[in-house]
Amino acid sequence: MTRNRGIRDRREAKSSERRSSSQKRSRQNVRSAGMTLSQPPSDSEPPGQPELGMKLTHLGNRFATASDTARKWLTSDWRIPVAISLALTGGLTTLSMAFLLKLPAVPNCPSVFWPLASGSLRLHCAQLAAGKRTTNDLLEAIKLLGTLSADHPLYDEATRMVELWSKDILDLGEEAFNAGKLDEAIGIAKKVPQQSVVKAEVEGRIKRWQGIWSKAEEIYQGAEDALRKENWRQASTNASRLLSIDNRFWQTTKYQELAEKISITRDDISKLAKAKDLLDQGGLKNLQEAVKLASEVQDQSYVYQAAQGVLAKTGQKLFDLAEATLNQRDLNGALESIRQIPAAANLQNEVEDFEKLAIAQSRTWSGNDADFDSAIASAQSIGADRPLYAKARQLVERWQLEKADLAQLNRARQLAQSGRPEDIQAAIANAAQIPSSNPRSAEAQKLVSQLTADFQTKQDRPILDQAEQLASAGDLASLQSAIVQIDRIGAGRALFTEAEDRRQQWQRQIRQIEAQERALAAPPSPTTDATGSLFQNPQSTQSQEIQADQQTLETARSAANGGTIDDYANAIRLADGVPETSAVRGQAQQFMDQLSQQMYLAARSQSDFDMLGAIASAEKIPPRTDAYAQAQQLIRSLRRSLGQ
């Protein structure tokens, strides 16, 4: 702007000079004209112009008169010329000082025609550009001085300025590097001119920047990896290493950024740890709290994926809890659990199918045929593309079997209502046909046990009554007959426990009677021979052996009191310990035969509802017992029925 004003001032000065020169020439022309007009016309004046000559003559006379008047006015007072002289002198002095003090006009560098520009103008404009201290302006400054030849007077100064500005460019790259702009810094450094001495430092400086940056990125990446592994302590150690990086951006901005991430991730890790503990504890409330804690982890967190994993596991646990609750016939509890599953578990379709199946299953609890049909239709509406399609098909098959089982159980109950033995047996056979793998098998076995107990009670009650009638006589023979009679009630039958109590009672009575008889028939006391020495009566030794064998038999009978197949088998083994030559062997064999019969009857009753168990029971009947042959025949028959 100053440059433009200076150029305009010079143009106005030149124009003023031209106007002054023109006025001087005009005054000279007028004087010449006056002198010419004051002279008389010559004879050589061209004809036809007398009027013009007269006018010119008149004008010259008026000018001469005016000059004479001015001369007289100036000479009339000496102060007037002095004043005029002083005015002219002051004006010229002021004008001279103005020209001396006036600053030279600033050149307009953008409009300079550089092919004709001088070296000083180039240096001046280059300095102006370099003063802006930007990469492009520094390069422009260097470019302006690049055309100066080696013999130019300003060449050395230009070379010094180019080196200085090249260093400034590299410093700008350093500033960009410290500001976190590595690529920009490298780009700036590569713009340093080839002819500059500073160019030799560029490659080294770039390698240094890249090395520092790579090391910082490695440290930062290590901290992030540690956070993803939920190891915030290791991440903090890595973050502290950034403070030793020779770069202001990594020491400040990136360090603060990483410190904030560590703080947030540390809180998230704490939440996940608590959520995992609650997940392990289980229970609806704990799982709900686990979902709440894991859901608070934001997607920007380094442990976000871990949180999603916790949510997925929690969702699956809630699903399992809902199934368990439904199996306990708690529909509301099951629906409450299933509806707590978070969206992050990706079980939305499973939840929808479960709710439909749960409501359908609750209908089957009534046992009504219409409710079964409604539940089956609801389950069949779940398509093959749904996640619980297989579960739905399984439930449909189960409910169809359950419906059929219920119908069969109802028929069995109706048959048993008459109370006739043949109807009860038919009812038992009907209910026993329901396989153990069917949904209502437990109910069927319970009905079979109930009906069997009723049937056996009706069969065995007369036997027990007859045995009690026999034992009422109280003598040894009657009591033994009563025991034989009551032993017909086998193990596992409905009245076996009552019969066993009677048998033990009667056995105590028999022992008391036998003890009294032995006391009456006691042998004489030991005597001495002629020499005076004692000798044992052979009858006394035999009595002791009998007592020992009887004790063995009593031990066997006590072992049988448990009333199970295994107890009977153990009792037979103990009774078989009575020697064949013993006087008690007959009682032991009779006891063994009775127990084997009871074992056989129990196995045969068990075969009505558990063939494999009946085979196992029959195999425990030992040889040399009364029921062994029958047990072997029963085993073969049952194995044929099972296809073995």
XYZ file of C-alpha atoms in Angstrom:
644
model
C 0.000 0.000 0.000
C 2.927 2.354 0.884
C 4.575 1.390 -2.409
C 1.463 2.372 -4.386
C 1.211 5.715 -2.595
C 4.899 6.466 -3.415
C 4.416 5.717 -7.096
C 1.301 7.936 -7.181
C 3.239 10.847 -5.560
C 6.003 10.618 -8.149
C 3.460 10.617 -10.976
C 1.768 13.757 -9.529
C 5.167 15.485 -9.185
C 6.041 14.736 -12.794
C 2.623 15.981 -13.931
C 3.118 19.215 -11.946
C 6.502 19.718 -13.569
C 4.973 19.209 -17.020
C 2.230 21.767 -16.246
C 4.844 24.309 -15.007
C 6.901 23.847 -18.178
C 3.788 24.313 -20.299
C 2.894 27.549 -18.494
C 6.414 28.904 -18.960
C 6.235 28.119 -22.669
C 2.858 29.838 -22.866
C 4.197 33.007 -21.222
C 7.188 33.021 -23.589
C 4.859 32.628 -26.551
C 2.762 35.522 -25.281
C 5.786 37.756 -24.889
C 6.914 36.829 -28.385
C 3.489 37.548 -29.685
C 3.496 40.940 -27.937
C 6.793 41.819 -29.354
C 5.631 40.788 -32.743
C 2.383 42.752 -32.435
C 4.169 45.844 -31.212
C 6.213 45.959 -34.390
C 4.620 47.412 -37.468
C 3.519 44.981 -40.079
C 5.958 44.380 -42.797
C 5.417 44.568 -46.380
C 5.681 40.904 -46.600
C 2.416 40.349 -44.694
C 0.133 38.348 -46.732
C -2.749 40.143 -48.303
C -6.280 39.536 -47.062
C -5.415 39.689 -43.316
C -5.595 43.403 -42.270
C -8.295 42.744 -39.667
C -6.248 40.017 -37.950
C -3.226 42.271 -37.806
C -5.209 44.991 -36.194
C -6.470 42.667 -33.457
C -3.030 41.378 -32.685
C -1.670 44.885 -32.514
C -4.407 45.877 -30.070
C -3.689 42.823 -27.864
C 0.025 43.596 -27.751
C -0.624 47.140 -26.723
C -2.821 45.983 -23.816
C -0.171 43.499 -22.622
C 2.522 46.181 -22.733
C 0.341 48.545 -20.793
C -0.271 45.809 -18.128
C 3.471 45.109 -17.831
C 4.218 48.761 -17.337
C 1.543 49.013 -14.670
C 2.965 45.969 -12.767
C 6.472 47.315 -12.961
C 5.359 50.605 -11.538
C 3.453 48.802 -8.677
C 6.471 46.711 -7.712
C 8.822 49.665 -7.678
C 6.424 51.881 -5.801
C 7.056 49.899 -2.424
C 10.292 47.955 -1.594
C 8.528 45.634 0.880
C 6.524 43.886 -1.788
C 9.534 42.431 -3.627
C 11.093 41.414 -0.325
C 7.928 39.578 0.717
C 7.711 37.793 -2.573
C 11.374 36.783 -2.355
C 10.926 35.425 1.174
C 7.831 33.473 0.142
C 9.619 31.897 -2.781
C 12.642 31.019 -0.638
C 10.468 29.380 2.098
C 8.476 27.447 -0.446
C 11.545 26.082 -2.143
C 13.088 25.171 1.230
C 9.939 23.326 2.344
C 9.722 21.487 -0.941
C 13.376 20.428 -0.692
C 12.959 19.093 2.865
C 9.885 17.162 1.842
C 11.768 15.404 -0.927
C 14.673 14.677 1.405
C 12.558 13.238 4.235
C 10.083 11.309 2.094
C 10.492 7.431 2.431
C 11.124 5.583 -0.780
C 8.113 3.692 -2.146
C 7.812 -0.030 -1.104
C 7.923 -2.317 -4.132
C 4.789 -4.414 -4.809
C 6.372 -7.905 -4.855
C 3.345 -9.809 -6.180
C 3.220 -7.553 -9.256
C 6.954 -7.532 -9.956
C 8.035 -8.844 -13.350
C 10.798 -11.096 -12.055
C 12.815 -11.640 -15.258
C 13.716 -7.915 -15.133
C 13.879 -7.586 -11.323
C 17.149 -6.586 -9.686
C 18.996 -8.726 -7.129
C 18.242 -6.304 -4.306
C 14.523 -6.413 -5.158
C 14.633 -10.225 -5.172
C 16.395 -10.272 -1.788
C 13.914 -7.783 -0.365
C 10.869 -9.707 -1.580
C 12.402 -13.032 -0.462
C 12.907 -11.647 3.054
C 9.316 -10.476 3.127
C 8.081 -13.925 2.116
C 10.364 -15.741 4.562
C 9.106 -13.527 7.359
C 5.723 -15.284 7.186
C 7.527 -18.499 8.320
C 5.417 -21.019 6.466
C 6.820 -23.839 4.401
C 5.481 -22.560 1.097
C 6.628 -18.991 1.767
C 10.112 -20.159 2.773
C 10.339 -22.242 -0.390
C 9.172 -19.242 -2.437
C 11.867 -17.092 -0.802
C 14.531 -19.678 -1.596
C 13.260 -19.888 -5.159
C 13.553 -16.080 -5.649
C 17.237 -16.151 -4.723
C 18.021 -19.312 -6.628
C 18.502 -17.457 -9.902
C 21.363 -15.241 -8.659
C 24.636 -16.163 -10.284
C 27.834 -16.824 -8.337
C 29.374 -13.502 -9.483
C 26.444 -11.426 -8.276
C 27.324 -9.011 -5.479
C 24.464 -10.376 -3.332
C 25.258 -14.049 -3.964
C 26.993 -14.681 -0.609
C 24.199 -12.994 1.296
C 21.636 -14.929 -0.721
C 23.441 -18.221 0.021
C 23.499 -17.460 3.735
C 19.783 -16.642 3.720
C 18.944 -19.818 1.766
C 20.748 -21.973 4.386
C 18.990 -20.142 7.181
C 15.610 -20.596 5.560
C 16.334 -24.284 4.810
C 16.993 -24.806 8.506
C 13.726 -23.005 9.234
C 11.909 -25.488 6.980
C 13.440 -28.408 8.874
C 12.463 -26.736 12.159
C 8.891 -26.448 10.902
C 8.997 -30.186 10.261
C 10.194 -30.724 13.840
C 7.294 -28.629 15.107
C 4.837 -30.681 13.068
C 6.404 -33.880 14.433
C 6.004 -32.683 18.025
C 2.430 -31.719 17.220
C 1.679 -35.333 16.311
C 1.746 -34.911 12.518
C 4.408 -37.388 11.417
C 3.442 -37.593 7.744
C 3.218 -33.833 7.475
C 6.605 -33.459 9.184
C 8.211 -35.910 6.746
C 6.621 -34.102 3.826
C 7.959 -30.763 5.040
C 11.474 -32.122 5.597
C 11.613 -33.590 2.103
C 10.971 -30.116 0.646
C 14.351 -28.816 1.837
C 16.219 -27.804 -1.395
C 18.793 -30.215 -2.733
C 21.495 -27.546 -2.976
C 21.165 -26.702 0.727
C 23.718 -27.969 3.237
C 20.794 -28.772 5.566
C 19.603 -31.416 3.069
C 22.189 -33.814 4.504
C 20.352 -33.739 7.834
C 16.941 -34.545 6.362
C 17.244 -38.325 6.054
C 18.683 -38.667 9.540
C 15.979 -36.468 10.978
C 13.217 -38.478 9.240
C 14.664 -41.776 10.482
C 14.819 -40.366 13.994
C 11.177 -39.273 13.822
C 10.062 -42.624 12.464
C 11.998 -44.509 15.141
C 10.529 -42.440 17.941
C 7.035 -42.775 16.484
C 7.340 -46.554 16.044
C 8.525 -46.988 19.611
C 5.679 -44.840 20.937
C 3.112 -46.754 18.901
C 4.519 -50.057 20.171
C 4.218 -48.880 23.774
C 0.686 -47.605 23.181
C -0.344 -50.825 21.433
C 1.097 -52.866 24.298
C -1.001 -50.892 26.768
C -4.125 -51.461 24.671
C -3.438 -55.201 24.457
C -3.020 -55.336 28.231
C -6.358 -53.575 28.671
C -8.056 -56.052 26.354
C -6.654 -58.813 28.572
C -8.086 -56.996 31.616
C -4.565 -56.283 32.951
C -4.783 -52.590 33.777
C -1.611 -52.659 35.903
C 0.502 -53.668 32.905
C -1.243 -50.996 30.856
C -0.319 -48.363 33.459
C 3.328 -49.456 33.323
C 3.330 -49.062 29.538
C 1.663 -45.659 29.782
C 4.395 -44.348 32.087
C 6.978 -45.257 29.425
C 5.398 -42.684 27.085
C 6.731 -39.929 29.329
C 10.280 -40.819 28.243
C 9.447 -40.551 24.524
C 11.217 -37.602 22.852
C 8.025 -36.192 21.393
C 5.741 -33.625 22.972
C 2.596 -35.086 21.376
C 3.170 -38.563 22.850
C 4.309 -37.187 26.204
C 1.205 -35.058 26.681
C -1.766 -35.690 24.426
C -1.394 -39.444 23.918
C -0.334 -40.056 27.520
C -3.412 -38.261 28.860
C -5.596 -40.099 26.378
C -4.186 -43.463 27.446
C -4.450 -42.587 31.150
C -8.160 -41.833 30.729
C -8.688 -45.103 28.881
C -6.933 -47.018 31.649
C -9.102 -45.354 34.287
C -12.316 -46.190 32.421
C -11.195 -49.734 31.644
C -10.201 -50.293 35.261
C -13.748 -49.490 36.348
C -15.124 -51.770 33.623
C -12.852 -54.624 34.721
C -14.137 -54.240 38.280
C -17.724 -54.412 37.052
C -17.008 -57.531 34.989
C -15.313 -59.267 37.923
C -18.362 -58.698 40.100
C -20.675 -59.784 37.274
C -18.739 -63.040 36.876
C -19.005 -63.752 40.603
C -22.755 -63.219 40.487
C -22.944 -65.435 37.420
C -21.205 -68.264 39.268
C -23.541 -67.885 42.248
C -26.606 -68.228 40.058
C -30.163 -67.387 41.017
C -32.517 -64.943 39.349
C -31.536 -61.861 41.373
C -27.807 -62.483 40.973
C -28.181 -63.009 37.240
C -30.227 -59.823 36.923
C -27.498 -57.853 38.698
C -24.834 -59.472 36.504
C -26.715 -58.346 33.397
C -26.944 -54.799 34.764
C -23.209 -54.571 35.506
C -22.063 -56.066 32.198
C -24.455 -53.811 30.247
C -22.795 -50.713 31.705
C -19.595 -51.425 29.746
C -19.680 -49.167 26.673
C -18.769 -50.327 23.195
C -15.677 -48.062 23.195
C -14.214 -49.994 26.118
C -11.336 -52.388 25.587
C -13.208 -55.053 27.583
C -16.433 -54.607 25.623
C -16.074 -58.010 23.971
C -15.466 -59.618 27.361
C -18.605 -57.907 28.642
C -20.561 -59.258 25.691
C -19.282 -62.733 26.557
C -20.502 -62.331 30.149
C -23.886 -61.207 28.868
C -24.085 -64.212 26.563
C -23.267 -66.627 29.411
C -25.721 -64.885 31.700
C -28.401 -65.117 29.050
C -27.814 -68.846 28.679
C -27.965 -69.315 32.457
C -31.233 -67.410 32.586
C -32.540 -69.647 29.812
C -31.536 -72.780 31.748
C -33.083 -71.359 34.905
C -36.329 -70.714 33.054
C -36.401 -74.317 31.831
C -35.752 -75.677 35.347
C -38.460 -73.442 36.788
C -40.913 -74.594 34.122
C -40.151 -78.234 34.928
C -41.252 -77.438 38.482
C -44.572 -76.296 37.008
C -43.947 -72.624 37.769
C -45.025 -70.852 34.601
C -44.808 -67.289 35.979
C -41.333 -67.866 37.388
C -40.152 -69.353 34.090
C -41.498 -66.411 32.078
C -39.931 -63.921 34.504
C -36.530 -65.585 34.092
C -36.699 -65.830 30.314
C -37.656 -62.177 29.963
C -34.518 -61.067 31.820
C -32.252 -62.352 29.043
C -30.330 -59.342 27.585
C -30.387 -58.547 23.889
C -26.601 -58.984 23.788
C -27.096 -62.727 24.356
C -28.640 -62.997 20.859
C -31.387 -65.299 22.106
C -34.385 -63.252 21.008
C -35.777 -66.009 18.788
C -35.156 -68.630 21.466
C -37.003 -66.477 24.003
C -40.023 -66.138 21.712
C -40.169 -69.896 21.088
C -39.696 -70.689 24.771
C -42.589 -68.449 25.827
C -44.897 -70.176 23.350
C -43.803 -73.660 24.423
C -43.962 -72.788 28.127
C -47.564 -71.620 27.856
C -48.394 -74.738 25.843
C -46.726 -77.010 28.406
C -48.654 -75.410 31.266
C -51.876 -76.496 29.580
C -50.847 -80.157 29.774
C -50.661 -80.026 33.564
C -54.431 -80.338 33.803
C -54.356 -83.810 32.201
C -57.330 -82.908 30.035
C -57.379 -84.299 26.497
C -58.526 -80.963 25.059
C -55.632 -79.155 26.773
C -53.185 -81.707 25.381
C -54.565 -81.156 21.879
C -54.245 -77.375 22.287
C -50.648 -77.684 23.524
C -49.702 -80.003 20.675
C -51.197 -77.634 18.091
C -49.287 -74.683 19.598
C -45.979 -76.565 19.499
C -46.582 -77.711 15.933
C -46.939 -74.068 14.838
C -43.202 -73.524 15.424
C -41.555 -73.771 12.009
C -38.462 -75.680 10.994
C -36.491 -72.426 10.675
C -36.963 -71.595 14.349
C -34.220 -72.302 16.923
C -36.441 -74.444 19.202
C -38.002 -76.461 16.398
C -36.344 -79.701 17.580
C -37.491 -79.025 21.140
C -41.011 -78.425 19.903
C -41.059 -81.728 17.989
C -39.755 -83.531 21.070
C -42.503 -82.033 23.208
C -45.160 -82.942 20.665
C -44.030 -86.592 20.750
C -43.883 -86.541 24.545
C -47.336 -85.024 24.918
C -48.793 -87.531 22.504
C -47.293 -90.389 24.553
C -48.377 -88.733 27.779
C -51.926 -88.411 26.479
C -51.965 -92.106 25.611
C -50.433 -93.032 29.002
C -53.064 -91.057 30.834
C -55.791 -92.846 28.946
C -54.240 -96.218 29.859
C -53.849 -95.222 33.520
C -57.458 -94.106 33.650
C -58.556 -97.499 32.290
C -56.437 -99.251 34.946
C -58.019 -97.204 37.703
C -61.475 -97.972 36.402
C -60.731 -101.718 36.380
C -59.403 -101.649 39.932
C -62.504 -99.923 41.270
C -64.480 -103.197 41.294
C -62.111 -104.703 43.880
C -62.246 -108.179 42.368
C -58.875 -109.926 42.296
C -59.062 -110.620 38.602
C -59.862 -106.957 37.860
C -57.023 -105.778 40.081
C -54.607 -108.097 38.285
C -55.882 -106.783 34.955
C -55.444 -103.199 36.164
C -51.874 -103.957 37.288
C -51.068 -105.558 33.948
C -52.582 -102.565 32.128
C -50.583 -99.981 34.070
C -47.377 -102.049 33.897
C -47.449 -101.863 30.083
C -46.382 -98.196 30.193
C -42.616 -98.226 29.469
C -40.223 -96.651 31.942
C -39.089 -94.238 29.230
C -42.551 -92.705 28.890
C -43.381 -89.397 30.599
C -45.994 -90.963 32.902
C -43.922 -94.029 33.836
C -43.402 -92.841 37.427
C -47.125 -92.385 37.862
C -47.741 -95.800 36.304
C -45.242 -97.495 38.650
C -46.845 -95.804 41.613
C -50.257 -97.084 40.542
C -48.847 -100.581 39.993
C -47.298 -100.556 43.468
C -50.535 -99.372 45.014
C -52.679 -101.919 43.204
C -50.156 -104.683 43.894
C -50.132 -103.849 47.576
C -53.924 -103.975 47.686
C -53.967 -107.271 45.804
C -51.261 -108.843 47.967
C -52.973 -107.672 51.125
C -56.154 -109.406 50.062
C -54.141 -112.552 49.256
C -51.922 -112.636 52.367
C -54.275 -111.396 55.047
C -55.953 -114.866 55.430
C -52.502 -116.480 55.730
C -51.480 -114.088 58.479
C -54.770 -114.566 60.307
C -54.451 -118.387 60.148
C -50.853 -118.221 61.471
C -51.928 -116.083 64.380
C -54.705 -118.545 65.142
C -52.187 -121.403 65.200
C -49.771 -119.508 67.435
C -52.501 -118.686 69.902
C -52.150 -122.196 71.424
C -48.733 -121.186 72.755
C -47.030 -124.606 72.679
C -43.844 -125.351 70.784
C -45.500 -127.268 67.956
C -48.184 -124.611 67.399
C -45.650 -121.826 67.313
C -43.479 -123.703 64.817
C -46.533 -124.374 62.642
C -47.486 -120.725 62.789
C -43.986 -119.726 61.638
C -44.146 -122.160 58.733
C -47.534 -120.731 57.791
C -46.416 -117.083 57.974
C -43.261 -117.764 55.968
C -45.549 -118.170 52.985
C -45.746 -114.359 52.890
C -42.676 -113.596 50.806
C -40.320 -110.653 51.001
C -41.447 -107.567 49.190
C -45.116 -108.278 49.661
C -47.460 -105.808 51.317
C -47.822 -107.702 54.618
C -44.244 -108.960 54.807
C -43.187 -106.490 57.517
C -46.175 -107.366 59.678
C -45.579 -111.074 59.099
C -41.896 -110.711 59.965
C -42.784 -109.034 63.250
C -45.057 -111.950 64.141
C -42.400 -114.478 63.212
C -39.774 -112.838 65.433
C -42.257 -112.728 68.294
C -43.041 -116.397 67.942
C -39.364 -117.278 67.630
C -38.688 -115.611 70.976
C -41.454 -117.676 72.513
C -39.967 -120.840 71.018
C -36.525 -119.991 72.448
C -38.011 -119.485 75.864
C -39.771 -122.859 75.716
C -36.617 -124.600 74.494
C -34.571 -122.939 77.239
C -36.969 -124.234 79.863
C -36.814 -127.737 78.412
C -33.005 -127.693 78.383
C -32.948 -126.549 81.992
C -35.123 -129.485 82.985
C -32.953 -131.944 81.063
C -29.615 -130.527 82.265
C -26.761 -133.196 82.594
C -25.113 -134.043 85.965
C -22.144 -132.052 87.248
C -18.585 -133.104 86.420
C -17.196 -135.977 88.649
C -13.777 -137.143 89.574
C -12.209 -140.467 88.737
C -10.485 -142.833 91.165
C -7.326 -140.762 91.023
C -9.303 -137.652 91.916
C -8.922 -135.815 88.518
C -11.803 -134.062 86.807
C -13.215 -135.298 83.522
C -15.767 -133.742 81.104
C -18.957 -135.541 80.351
C -19.238 -136.229 76.555
C -22.877 -135.175 76.704
C -21.799 -131.760 77.977
C -19.424 -131.229 75.014
C -22.153 -132.109 72.504
C -24.526 -129.681 74.200
C -22.020 -126.875 73.796
C -21.687 -127.610 70.065
C -25.449 -127.522 69.669
C -25.609 -124.204 71.467
C -22.956 -122.810 69.142
C -24.851 -123.984 66.048
C -28.065 -122.546 67.414
C -26.277 -119.267 67.975
C -25.145 -119.324 64.327
C -28.702 -119.912 63.205
C -29.968 -117.076 65.400
C -27.373 -114.781 63.864
C -28.589 -115.745 60.391
C -32.188 -115.045 61.401
C -31.206 -111.654 62.769
C -29.461 -110.877 59.460
C -32.710 -111.606 57.614
C -34.628 -109.044 59.618
C -33.784 -106.308 57.106
C -36.297 -107.854 54.729
C -34.386 -107.152 51.499
C -33.133 -109.603 48.892
C -29.556 -108.943 49.938
C -30.414 -109.494 53.608
C -31.984 -112.853 52.759
C -28.981 -113.891 50.687
C -26.648 -112.978 53.578
C -28.814 -114.854 56.064
C -28.734 -118.006 53.891
C -24.943 -117.788 53.725
C -24.731 -117.563 57.531
C -27.211 -120.422 58.082
C -25.272 -122.583 55.663
C -22.412 -122.359 58.157
C -24.156 -124.866 60.425
C -22.345 -128.215 59.858
C -24.131 -131.034 58.082
C -23.565 -133.305 61.139
C -25.062 -130.830 63.557
C -28.367 -131.541 65.222
C -29.398 -128.015 64.241
C -28.675 -128.562 60.535
C -32.287 -129.484 59.832
C -33.527 -126.202 61.280
C -30.874 -124.296 59.323
C -31.839 -126.008 56.058
C -35.506 -125.308 56.648
C -34.657 -121.677 57.329
C -32.613 -121.467 54.161
C -35.405 -122.976 52.081
C -37.925 -120.533 53.511
C -35.714 -117.578 52.706
C -35.102 -118.844 49.169
C -38.849 -119.113 48.626
C -39.329 -115.580 49.843
C -36.580 -114.405 47.491
C -38.229 -116.247 44.614
C -41.637 -114.738 45.335
C -40.135 -111.268 45.556
C -38.321 -111.726 42.204
C -41.487 -112.982 40.546
C -43.494 -110.001 41.828
C -40.764 -107.669 40.657
C -40.893 -109.181 37.151
C -44.321 -107.619 36.655
C -42.785 -104.140 36.325
C -38.984 -104.599 36.268
C -37.729 -107.666 34.415
C -34.056 -106.811 34.628
C -34.318 -106.198 38.355
C -36.195 -109.469 38.793
C -33.429 -111.370 37.001
C -30.819 -109.803 39.287
C -32.855 -110.750 42.364
C -33.409 -114.357 41.234
C -29.704 -114.796 40.536
C -28.980 -114.169 44.242
C -30.863 -117.332 45.298
C -28.031 -119.775 46.159
C -27.849 -123.445 45.171
C -28.884 -126.190 47.625
C -32.004 -124.234 48.509
C -35.580 -125.167 47.825
C -36.295 -122.308 45.366
C -33.048 -122.477 43.367
C -34.523 -124.507 40.489
C -37.580 -122.256 40.310
C -35.345 -119.184 40.270
C -33.326 -120.542 37.344
C -36.486 -121.248 35.401
C -37.777 -117.727 36.109
C -34.469 -116.238 34.907
C -34.661 -118.130 31.625
C -38.264 -117.111 31.079
C -37.563 -113.433 31.714
C -34.542 -113.419 29.425
C -36.618 -114.889 26.630
C -39.172 -112.142 27.145
C -36.418 -109.540 26.884
C -34.990 -111.158 23.772
C -31.671 -111.968 25.450
